PDB file of C-alpha atoms in Angstrom:
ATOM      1  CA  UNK A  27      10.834 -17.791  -1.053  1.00 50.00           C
ATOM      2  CA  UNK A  28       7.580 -16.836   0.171  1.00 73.00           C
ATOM      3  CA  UNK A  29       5.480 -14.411  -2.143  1.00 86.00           C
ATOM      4  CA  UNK A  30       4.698 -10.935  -1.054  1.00 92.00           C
ATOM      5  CA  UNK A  31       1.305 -10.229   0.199  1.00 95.00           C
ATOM      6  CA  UNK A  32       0.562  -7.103  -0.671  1.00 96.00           C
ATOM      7  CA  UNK A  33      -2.367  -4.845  -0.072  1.00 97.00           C
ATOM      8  CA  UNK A  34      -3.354  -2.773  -2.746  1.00 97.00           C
ATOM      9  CA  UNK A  35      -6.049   0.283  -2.452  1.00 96.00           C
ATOM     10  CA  UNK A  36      -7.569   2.826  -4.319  1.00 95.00           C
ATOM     11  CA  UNK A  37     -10.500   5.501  -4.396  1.00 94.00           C
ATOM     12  CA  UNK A  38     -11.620   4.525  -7.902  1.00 90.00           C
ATOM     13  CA  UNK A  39     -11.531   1.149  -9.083  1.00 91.00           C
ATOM     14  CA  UNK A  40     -10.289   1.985 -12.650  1.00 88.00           C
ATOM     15  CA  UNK A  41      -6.683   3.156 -11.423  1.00 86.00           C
ATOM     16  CA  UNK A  42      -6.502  -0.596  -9.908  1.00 91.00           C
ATOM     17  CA  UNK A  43      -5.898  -2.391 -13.231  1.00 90.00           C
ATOM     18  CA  UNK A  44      -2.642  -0.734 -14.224  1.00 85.00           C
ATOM     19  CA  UNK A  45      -0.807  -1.556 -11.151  1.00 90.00           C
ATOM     20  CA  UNK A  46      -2.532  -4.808  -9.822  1.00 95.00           C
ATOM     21  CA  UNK A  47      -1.146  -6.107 -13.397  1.00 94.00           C
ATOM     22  CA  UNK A  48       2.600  -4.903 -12.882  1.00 92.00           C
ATOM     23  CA  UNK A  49       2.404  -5.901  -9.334  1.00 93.00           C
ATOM     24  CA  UNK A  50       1.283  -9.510 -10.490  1.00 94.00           C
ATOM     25  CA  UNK A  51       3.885  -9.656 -13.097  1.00 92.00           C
ATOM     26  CA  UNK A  52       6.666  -8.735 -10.329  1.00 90.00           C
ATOM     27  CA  UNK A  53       5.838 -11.914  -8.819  1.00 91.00           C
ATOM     28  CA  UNK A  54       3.375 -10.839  -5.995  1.00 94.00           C
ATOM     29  CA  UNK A  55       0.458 -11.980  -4.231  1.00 96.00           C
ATOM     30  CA  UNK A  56      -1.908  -8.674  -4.538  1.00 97.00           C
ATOM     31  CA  UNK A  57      -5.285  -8.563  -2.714  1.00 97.00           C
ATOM     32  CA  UNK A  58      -7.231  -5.010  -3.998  1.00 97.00           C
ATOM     33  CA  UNK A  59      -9.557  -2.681  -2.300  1.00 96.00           C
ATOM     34  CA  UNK A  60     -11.816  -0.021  -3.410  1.00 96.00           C
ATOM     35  CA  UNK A  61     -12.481   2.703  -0.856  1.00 94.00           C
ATOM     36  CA  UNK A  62     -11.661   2.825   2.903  1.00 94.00           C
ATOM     37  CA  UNK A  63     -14.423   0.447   4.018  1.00 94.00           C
ATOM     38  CA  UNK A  64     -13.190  -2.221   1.545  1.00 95.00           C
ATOM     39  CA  UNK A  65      -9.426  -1.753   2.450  1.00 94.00           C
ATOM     40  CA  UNK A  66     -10.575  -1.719   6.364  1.00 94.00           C
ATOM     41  CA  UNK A  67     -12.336  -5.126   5.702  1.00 94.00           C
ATOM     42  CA  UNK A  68      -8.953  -6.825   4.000  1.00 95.00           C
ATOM     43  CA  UNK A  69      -7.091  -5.906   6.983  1.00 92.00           C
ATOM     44  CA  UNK A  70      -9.652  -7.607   9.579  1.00 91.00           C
ATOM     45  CA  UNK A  71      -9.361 -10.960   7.777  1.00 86.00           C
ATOM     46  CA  UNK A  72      -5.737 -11.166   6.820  1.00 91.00           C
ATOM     47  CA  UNK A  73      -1.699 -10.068   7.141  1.00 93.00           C
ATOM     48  CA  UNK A  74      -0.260  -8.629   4.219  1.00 96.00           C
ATOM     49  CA  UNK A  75       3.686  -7.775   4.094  1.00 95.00           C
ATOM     50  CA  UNK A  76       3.146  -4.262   2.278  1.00 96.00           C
ATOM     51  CA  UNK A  77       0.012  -2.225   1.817  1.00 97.00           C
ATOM     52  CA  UNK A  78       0.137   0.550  -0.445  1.00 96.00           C
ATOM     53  CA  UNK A  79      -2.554   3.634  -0.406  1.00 95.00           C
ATOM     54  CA  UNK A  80      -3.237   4.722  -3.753  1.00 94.00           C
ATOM     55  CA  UNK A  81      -3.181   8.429  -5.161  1.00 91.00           C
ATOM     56  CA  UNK A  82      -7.221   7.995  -5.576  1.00 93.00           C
ATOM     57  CA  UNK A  83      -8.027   7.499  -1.840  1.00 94.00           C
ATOM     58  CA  UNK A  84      -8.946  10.591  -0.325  1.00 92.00           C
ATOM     59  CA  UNK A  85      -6.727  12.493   1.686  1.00 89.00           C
ATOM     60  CA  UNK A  86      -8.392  11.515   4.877  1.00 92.00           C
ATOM     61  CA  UNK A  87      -8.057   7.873   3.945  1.00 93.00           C
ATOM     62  CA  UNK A  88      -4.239   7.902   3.675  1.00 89.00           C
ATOM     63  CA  UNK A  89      -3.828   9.708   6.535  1.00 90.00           C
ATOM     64  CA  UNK A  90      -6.326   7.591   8.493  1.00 93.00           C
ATOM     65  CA  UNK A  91      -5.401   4.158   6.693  1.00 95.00           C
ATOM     66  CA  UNK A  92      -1.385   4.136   8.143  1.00 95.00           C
ATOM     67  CA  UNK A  93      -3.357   4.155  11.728  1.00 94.00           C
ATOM     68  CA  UNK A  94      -5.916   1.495  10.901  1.00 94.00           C
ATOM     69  CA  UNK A  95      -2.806  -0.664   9.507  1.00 95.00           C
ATOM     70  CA  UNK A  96      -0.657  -0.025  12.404  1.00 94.00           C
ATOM     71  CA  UNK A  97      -3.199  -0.918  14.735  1.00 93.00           C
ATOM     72  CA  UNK A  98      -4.213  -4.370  13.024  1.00 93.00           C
ATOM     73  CA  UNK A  99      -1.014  -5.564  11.674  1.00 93.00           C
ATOM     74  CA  UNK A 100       2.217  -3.587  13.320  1.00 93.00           C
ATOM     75  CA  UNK A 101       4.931  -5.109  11.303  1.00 93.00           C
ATOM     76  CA  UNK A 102       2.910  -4.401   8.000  1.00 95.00           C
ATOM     77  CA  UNK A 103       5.060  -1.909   5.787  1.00 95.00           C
ATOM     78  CA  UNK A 104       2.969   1.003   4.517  1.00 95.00           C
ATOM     79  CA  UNK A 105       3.596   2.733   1.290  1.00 95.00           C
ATOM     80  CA  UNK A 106       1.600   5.860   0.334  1.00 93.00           C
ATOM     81  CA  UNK A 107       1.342   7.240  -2.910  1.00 91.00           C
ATOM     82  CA  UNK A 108       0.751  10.855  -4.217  1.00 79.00           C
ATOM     83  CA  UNK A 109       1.035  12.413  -0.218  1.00 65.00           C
ATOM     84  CA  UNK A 110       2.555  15.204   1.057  1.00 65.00           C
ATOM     85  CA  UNK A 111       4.744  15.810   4.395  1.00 64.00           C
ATOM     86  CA  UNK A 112       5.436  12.955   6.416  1.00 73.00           C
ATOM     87  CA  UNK A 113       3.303  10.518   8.044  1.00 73.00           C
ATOM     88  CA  UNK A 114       4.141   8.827  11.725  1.00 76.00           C
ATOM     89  CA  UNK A 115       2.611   5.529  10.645  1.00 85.00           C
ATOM     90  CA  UNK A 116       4.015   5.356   7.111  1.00 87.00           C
ATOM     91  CA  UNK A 117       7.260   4.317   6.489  1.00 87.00           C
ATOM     92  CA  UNK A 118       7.965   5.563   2.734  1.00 87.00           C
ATOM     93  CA  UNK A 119       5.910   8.201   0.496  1.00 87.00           C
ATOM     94  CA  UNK A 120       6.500   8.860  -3.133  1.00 86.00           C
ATOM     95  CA  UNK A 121       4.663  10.829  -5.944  1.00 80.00           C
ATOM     96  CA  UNK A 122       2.790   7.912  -8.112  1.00 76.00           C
ATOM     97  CA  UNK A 123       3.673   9.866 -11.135  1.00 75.00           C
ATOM     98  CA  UNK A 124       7.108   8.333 -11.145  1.00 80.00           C
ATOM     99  CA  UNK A 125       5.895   5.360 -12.701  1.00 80.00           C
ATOM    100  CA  UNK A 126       4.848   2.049 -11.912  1.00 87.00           C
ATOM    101  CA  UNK A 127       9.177   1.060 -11.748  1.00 89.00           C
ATOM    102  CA  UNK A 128       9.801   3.347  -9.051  1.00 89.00           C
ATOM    103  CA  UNK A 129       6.298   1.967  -7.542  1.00 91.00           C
ATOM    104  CA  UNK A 130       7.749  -1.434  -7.955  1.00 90.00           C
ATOM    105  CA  UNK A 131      11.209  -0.943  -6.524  1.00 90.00           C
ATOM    106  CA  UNK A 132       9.932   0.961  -3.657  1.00 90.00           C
ATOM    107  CA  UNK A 133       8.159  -1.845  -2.385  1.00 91.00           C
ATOM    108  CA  UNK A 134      10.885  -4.203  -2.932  1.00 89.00           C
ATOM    109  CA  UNK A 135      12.622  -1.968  -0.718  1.00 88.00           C
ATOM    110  CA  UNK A 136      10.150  -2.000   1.830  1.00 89.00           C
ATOM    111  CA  UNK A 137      10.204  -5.684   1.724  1.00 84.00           C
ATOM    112  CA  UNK A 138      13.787  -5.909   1.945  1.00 84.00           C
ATOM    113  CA  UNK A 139      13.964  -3.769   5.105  1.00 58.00           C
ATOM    114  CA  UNK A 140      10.611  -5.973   6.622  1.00 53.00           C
ATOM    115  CA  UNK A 141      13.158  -8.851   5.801  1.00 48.00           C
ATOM    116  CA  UNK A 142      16.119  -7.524   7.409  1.00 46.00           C
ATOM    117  CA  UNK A 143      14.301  -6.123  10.629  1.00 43.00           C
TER     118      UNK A 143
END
């Protein structure tokens, strides 16, 4: 099988190394952005299975991102972490504090219902 492409982004590049690693370790292909410019750029030059907004992004960045991701790359899964209320563009939200397991299985899940669609 194919490895996952995900898209990984966050508002401060130290709270990158935590979850790149686990992400890694789980077997996927992880590409890693720093700020909305940066994470805008990725998604001009390549397709990515999952992208997941980070709890360091601003709030106007993962409520702007989803769009920017919609628009480039439709069938692109979006995960967003640490948000509030729901999103039209995102398909699953979840508190970051849950741990980098729940992180993990969420975007299996994701990838499982990008599979199965």
């Amino acid at each position: 099988m194919e490895q996952l492409k995900v898209l990984y982004g966050e508002g401060d590049a130290k709270h990158l190394a935590a979850l790149t690693a686990a992400l890694k370790k789980e077997g996927f292909q992880v590409t890693t952005t720093v700020g909305r410019g940066d994470f805008e750029r990725q998604l001009a030059g390549a397709q990515f299975d999952v992208a997941v907004l980070g709890h360091t992004l601003s709030r106007d960045d993962r409520h702007h991102l989803p769009y920017m991701i919609r628009k480039a790359h439709a069938d692109t899964q979006i995960l967003v972490l640490h948000a509030s209320g729901k999103h039209p563009e995102v398909d699953l939200a979840m508190d970051s504090r849950r741990g980098e397991r729940a992180i993990l299985e969420a975007i299996e899940q994701l990838a499982g219902r990008m599979v199965a669609a």
